[in-house]
Amino acid sequence: MTKLKLLWRRRKTLILAFMAATGSFLLGVTWPINLRANQPLEPIQAQVLAVSQSQEQQPMSNINKFSEAIARRVEFSQNALAQVQAIRFQSAVPDQFQGTTMSHAKLDSQHKAIALTFDDGPWPKTTTQILDILKENNIKATFFWVGRYLHNSPEIGKQVAAAGHAIGNHTWNHQYLQYNEDGAAREIDRTSSLIEELTGIQTSMFRPPGGILNNGLAAYAQKKNYAVVMWSADSFDWRTLTESLIDNVMRQANSGGIVLMHDGGGNRARTVKALPDIIARLRKEGYSFVTVPELLQMQEQDLQQQETAQK
């Protein structure tokens, strides 16, 4: 046999073997399922079939789990929204006081309430110390913030808001200058924008630095419907000793009163030291502690009750 014929036979054998293998593979793949249904399964095949059948039985269970996850997410979002709305409400004053100036609330004889307020923060260390004292005594107070200090200590500001205290505007720079409307707008609007950005609070309270009412700041605030909040009891904590500070508050305290103290703008160690005694003495005299918005809401309710009684 020639060499050429031998090569041809070998090639033919390989082709036939390949065709046989291919046919066997196709037969195995396309063989009707029902002809193999009764054949015993190999262990691995049995496992694969069991998993497949399990997955076919689980679609409804998976849908239920998915629905429950969505429900939990919706509930979380609703709770978060409720918290934001509650925080905003804590710093909102009744409509009748917007655009006005007040130093105290007019309450009937049934109420003996007072509002503690703190200016010039937020301030490192001092503000958090005051927060701790207020928390220990279950008291909500009102903080009037300086914008640039809030910019420097945003996390402290967030702590104050998260604790449920009311927040007011105390300008950006806390300067005793004469302002035109544009200058007043920059001082007040910039501070309110930062307060809202960091805390979600749209404050409607303004306190002018130094209590100055005739330098353009208060006029702009009233034009923008802020309640200009002054005070009826000045602690003079920025210049007096601790014991004198306490005496100043107690001597001027009255129902519906607003107490001025400071948590920032300098060393306020005297205020921190005096605050527990001030709280204890006021409580002994029967005072309850509220925020400025709560104080004004109490006055509004008293007026409504009086009007109803007169009809």
Coordinates of C-alpha atoms in Angstrom, one line a residue:
M1 CA 0.0 0.0 0.0
T2 CA 1.3 3.3 -0.9
K3 CA 2.1 5.9 1.7
L4 CA -0.6 8.2 0.2
K5 CA -3.4 5.6 0.6
L6 CA -2.3 4.9 4.2
L7 CA -2.7 8.5 5.2
W8 CA -6.1 8.7 3.5
R9 CA -7.4 5.7 5.5
R10 CA -6.2 7.1 8.8
R11 CA -7.9 10.5 8.0
K12 CA -11.1 8.7 7.1
T13 CA -11.1 6.8 10.4
L14 CA -10.7 10.0 12.4
I15 CA -13.6 11.6 10.6
L16 CA -15.9 8.6 11.3
A17 CA -14.9 8.6 14.9
F18 CA -15.7 12.4 15.2
M19 CA -19.1 11.9 13.6
A20 CA -20.0 9.1 15.9
A21 CA -19.0 11.1 19.0
T22 CA -21.0 14.1 17.8
G23 CA -24.1 12.0 17.1
S24 CA -23.9 10.5 20.6
F25 CA -23.6 13.9 22.2
L26 CA -26.6 15.2 20.3
L27 CA -28.7 12.1 21.1
G28 CA -27.9 12.6 24.8
V29 CA -28.9 16.3 24.8
T30 CA -32.0 15.9 22.7
W31 CA -33.3 12.6 24.1
P32 CA -36.9 13.3 25.4
I33 CA -37.0 14.1 29.1
N34 CA -39.8 11.6 29.7
L35 CA -37.7 8.7 28.5
R36 CA -35.1 9.5 31.2
A37 CA -37.4 10.5 34.0
N38 CA -37.4 7.2 35.7
Q39 CA -33.6 6.7 35.5
P40 CA -31.8 7.0 38.9
L41 CA -30.0 10.3 39.3
E42 CA -26.4 10.7 40.3
P43 CA -25.9 12.4 43.7
I44 CA -24.8 15.8 42.2
Q45 CA -27.7 15.7 39.7
A46 CA -30.1 15.1 42.5
Q47 CA -28.7 18.1 44.4
V48 CA -29.1 20.4 41.4
L49 CA -32.7 19.3 40.9
A50 CA -33.5 19.8 44.5
V51 CA -32.2 23.4 44.5
S52 CA -34.0 24.1 41.3
Q53 CA -37.3 22.8 42.7
S54 CA -36.7 24.8 45.9
Q55 CA -36.2 28.0 44.0
E56 CA -39.4 27.3 42.0
Q57 CA -41.3 27.1 45.3
Q58 CA -39.9 30.4 46.8
P59 CA -41.0 33.2 44.5
M60 CA -43.9 34.2 46.7
S61 CA -41.6 34.1 49.8
N62 CA -39.1 36.3 48.1
I63 CA -41.8 38.8 47.1
N64 CA -43.0 39.0 50.7
K65 CA -39.5 39.6 52.0
F66 CA -39.1 42.3 49.4
S67 CA -42.4 44.0 50.3
E68 CA -41.4 43.9 54.0
A69 CA -38.1 45.6 53.2
I70 CA -39.9 48.3 51.3
A71 CA -42.3 48.8 54.2
R72 CA -39.4 49.2 56.6
R73 CA -37.7 51.7 54.4
V74 CA -40.9 53.7 54.0
E75 CA -41.5 53.7 57.8
F76 CA -37.9 54.8 58.4
S77 CA -38.3 57.7 56.0
Q78 CA -41.6 58.7 57.5
N79 CA -40.1 58.7 61.0
A80 CA -37.1 60.8 59.8
L81 CA -39.5 63.3 58.2
A82 CA -41.5 63.5 61.4
Q83 CA -38.3 64.2 63.4
V84 CA -37.3 67.0 61.0
Q85 CA -40.8 68.5 61.1
A86 CA -40.7 68.4 65.0
I87 CA -37.3 70.1 65.1
R88 CA -38.6 72.8 62.8
F89 CA -41.7 73.3 64.9
Q90 CA -39.5 73.7 68.0
S91 CA -38.0 76.9 66.6
A92 CA -41.2 78.3 65.1
V93 CA -43.2 81.1 66.8
P94 CA -46.9 81.7 66.4
D95 CA -47.9 83.9 63.4
Q96 CA -49.1 86.8 65.6
F97 CA -45.6 87.3 67.0
Q98 CA -43.8 87.3 63.6
G99 CA -42.5 90.7 62.7
T100 CA -42.8 92.0 66.3
T101 CA -40.4 92.6 69.2
M102 CA -40.9 91.1 72.6
S103 CA -39.0 90.7 75.9
H104 CA -41.4 88.4 77.8
A105 CA -44.7 86.6 77.4
K106 CA -47.9 87.6 79.1
L107 CA -49.2 84.5 80.9
D108 CA -52.2 84.1 83.2
S109 CA -51.8 83.3 86.9
Q110 CA -52.2 79.6 86.3
H111 CA -48.8 79.5 84.5
K112 CA -45.4 80.1 86.0
A113 CA -43.0 79.4 83.2
I114 CA -39.7 80.9 82.2
A115 CA -37.3 80.5 79.2
L116 CA -33.6 80.1 79.5
T117 CA -31.7 81.5 76.5
F118 CA -28.0 81.3 75.5
D119 CA -26.3 83.7 73.0
D120 CA -23.1 83.7 71.0
G121 CA -22.6 80.0 70.4
P122 CA -22.1 77.3 69.4
W123 CA -18.8 77.3 71.3
P124 CA -16.3 74.5 71.9
K125 CA -16.6 72.9 75.4
T126 CA -18.9 75.4 77.0
T127 CA -21.9 74.7 74.8
T128 CA -21.6 70.9 75.3
Q129 CA -21.2 71.4 79.1
I130 CA -24.5 73.5 79.1
L131 CA -26.2 70.8 77.0
D132 CA -25.2 68.2 79.6
I133 CA -26.6 70.3 82.4
L134 CA -29.9 70.9 80.6
K135 CA -30.2 67.2 79.8
E136 CA -29.6 66.2 83.4
N137 CA -32.5 68.5 84.4
N138 CA -34.8 67.6 81.5
I139 CA -34.9 71.2 80.2
K140 CA -35.2 72.6 76.7
A141 CA -33.7 76.0 76.2
T142 CA -33.3 78.5 73.3
F143 CA -29.9 79.2 71.6
F144 CA -29.2 82.2 69.5
W145 CA -26.3 81.4 67.2
V146 CA -23.6 83.5 65.6
G147 CA -23.2 82.3 62.0
R148 CA -19.4 82.3 61.9
Y149 CA -19.2 80.3 65.2
L150 CA -21.7 77.8 63.8
H151 CA -19.5 77.5 60.7
N152 CA -16.5 76.8 63.0
S153 CA -18.4 74.3 65.2
P154 CA -21.1 72.6 63.0
E155 CA -21.1 69.3 64.9
I156 CA -21.9 71.1 68.2
G157 CA -24.7 73.0 66.5
K158 CA -26.1 69.7 65.2
Q159 CA -26.0 68.3 68.8
V160 CA -28.0 71.3 70.1
A161 CA -30.7 70.9 67.5
A162 CA -30.8 67.1 67.8
A163 CA -31.4 67.5 71.6
G164 CA -34.6 69.4 70.8
H165 CA -33.6 72.9 71.8
A166 CA -35.0 75.9 69.9
I167 CA -32.6 77.9 67.6
G168 CA -32.5 81.6 66.8
N169 CA -30.5 83.9 64.6
H170 CA -27.8 86.2 66.2
T171 CA -26.2 87.5 63.0
W172 CA -23.1 86.3 61.2
N173 CA -20.4 88.5 62.7
H174 CA -21.9 89.9 66.0
Q175 CA -20.8 93.4 65.3
Y176 CA -22.2 96.7 66.8
L177 CA -22.4 98.6 63.5
Q178 CA -24.9 100.6 61.5
Y179 CA -26.3 98.5 58.7
N180 CA -28.1 99.4 55.5
E181 CA -30.6 96.8 54.2
D182 CA -28.1 94.9 52.1
G183 CA -25.6 94.7 55.0
A184 CA -28.4 93.5 57.4
A185 CA -29.5 90.9 54.8
R186 CA -26.0 89.5 54.5
E187 CA -25.7 89.2 58.3
I188 CA -29.1 87.6 58.9
D189 CA -29.8 85.6 55.7
R190 CA -26.4 84.0 55.6
T191 CA -26.8 82.8 59.2
S192 CA -30.3 81.4 58.7
S193 CA -29.2 79.6 55.6
L194 CA -26.4 77.9 57.4
I195 CA -28.7 77.0 60.3
E196 CA -31.2 75.3 57.9
E197 CA -28.4 73.6 55.9
L198 CA -26.9 72.0 59.0
T199 CA -30.0 71.3 61.1
G200 CA -33.1 71.5 58.8
I201 CA -34.4 74.3 61.1
Q202 CA -36.1 77.3 59.4
T203 CA -35.8 79.7 62.4
S204 CA -38.2 82.6 62.8
M205 CA -36.4 84.1 65.8
F206 CA -33.8 86.9 65.8
R207 CA -31.9 88.5 68.6
P208 CA -29.8 91.6 67.8
P209 CA -26.2 91.7 69.2
G210 CA -26.1 93.8 72.3
G211 CA -29.9 94.2 72.1
I212 CA -29.4 97.2 69.7
L213 CA -32.7 97.8 68.0
N214 CA -31.9 100.9 65.9
N215 CA -28.9 99.9 63.7
G216 CA -30.9 98.3 60.8
L217 CA -30.7 94.7 61.9
A218 CA -33.9 94.5 63.8
A219 CA -35.8 96.4 61.1
Y220 CA -34.7 94.0 58.4
A221 CA -35.5 91.0 60.7
Q222 CA -39.1 92.4 61.2
K223 CA -39.5 93.0 57.5
K224 CA -38.7 89.3 57.0
N225 CA -41.2 88.3 59.7
Y226 CA -38.7 87.2 62.3
A227 CA -39.8 87.6 65.9
V228 CA -37.2 89.9 67.5
V229 CA -36.6 88.3 70.9
M230 CA -35.1 90.4 73.7
W231 CA -35.0 89.5 77.4
S232 CA -36.5 90.4 80.7
A233 CA -33.8 89.0 83.0
D234 CA -30.1 89.8 82.2
S235 CA -27.6 87.6 84.0
F236 CA -24.6 89.9 83.0
D237 CA -22.7 86.6 83.0
W238 CA -20.1 88.2 80.6
R239 CA -18.9 90.6 83.4
T240 CA -19.9 89.4 86.9
L241 CA -18.9 86.7 89.3
T242 CA -20.8 83.5 89.6
E243 CA -22.8 84.4 92.8
S244 CA -23.7 87.8 91.4
L245 CA -24.8 86.1 88.2
I246 CA -27.2 83.9 90.1
D247 CA -28.6 86.9 92.1
N248 CA -29.1 88.9 88.9
V249 CA -31.3 86.1 87.4
M250 CA -33.3 85.5 90.6
R251 CA -33.9 89.2 91.2
Q252 CA -35.4 89.7 87.7
A253 CA -37.1 86.4 87.2
N254 CA -40.9 86.5 86.6
S255 CA -43.6 84.3 84.9
G256 CA -43.3 84.6 81.2
G257 CA -39.8 85.9 81.5
I258 CA -36.8 85.4 79.2
V259 CA -33.4 84.9 80.8
L260 CA -30.3 86.1 78.9
M261 CA -27.1 84.1 79.4
H262 CA -24.2 83.1 77.1
D263 CA -22.7 79.8 76.0
G264 CA -20.1 81.4 73.6
G265 CA -18.2 84.4 72.6
G266 CA -15.5 83.9 75.3
N267 CA -14.8 82.1 78.5
R268 CA -18.2 81.2 79.9
A269 CA -17.0 79.0 82.8
R270 CA -19.0 81.2 85.3
T271 CA -22.2 80.5 83.4
V272 CA -21.6 76.8 83.4
K273 CA -20.8 76.9 87.1
A274 CA -23.9 79.0 88.0
L275 CA -26.5 77.2 85.8
P276 CA -27.3 74.2 88.1
D277 CA -28.0 76.6 91.0
I278 CA -30.1 78.9 88.8
I279 CA -32.2 75.9 87.7
A280 CA -32.5 74.6 91.3
R281 CA -33.6 78.0 92.7
L282 CA -36.1 78.7 90.0
R283 CA -37.6 75.2 90.4
K284 CA -37.9 75.8 94.1
E285 CA -39.9 78.9 93.4
G286 CA -42.3 76.9 91.2
Y287 CA -41.1 77.7 87.7
S288 CA -41.3 75.3 84.7
F289 CA -38.8 75.7 81.9
V290 CA -39.8 76.1 78.3
T291 CA -38.4 77.4 75.0
V292 CA -39.2 80.9 73.7
P293 CA -41.6 79.5 71.0
E294 CA -43.3 77.4 73.7
L295 CA -43.6 80.5 75.9
L296 CA -45.3 82.5 73.1
Q297 CA -47.5 79.5 72.3
M298 CA -48.7 79.6 75.9
Q299 CA -49.5 83.3 75.6
E300 CA -51.4 82.6 72.4
Q301 CA -53.4 79.8 74.1
D302 CA -54.2 82.1 77.1
L303 CA -55.5 84.8 74.7
Q304 CA -57.6 82.3 72.8
Q305 CA -59.2 81.0 76.0
Q306 CA -59.9 84.6 77.2
E307 CA -61.6 85.4 73.9
T308 CA -63.7 82.2 74.1
A309 CA -64.7 83.0 77.7
Q310 CA -65.9 86.5 76.6
K311 CA -68.2 85.2 73.9

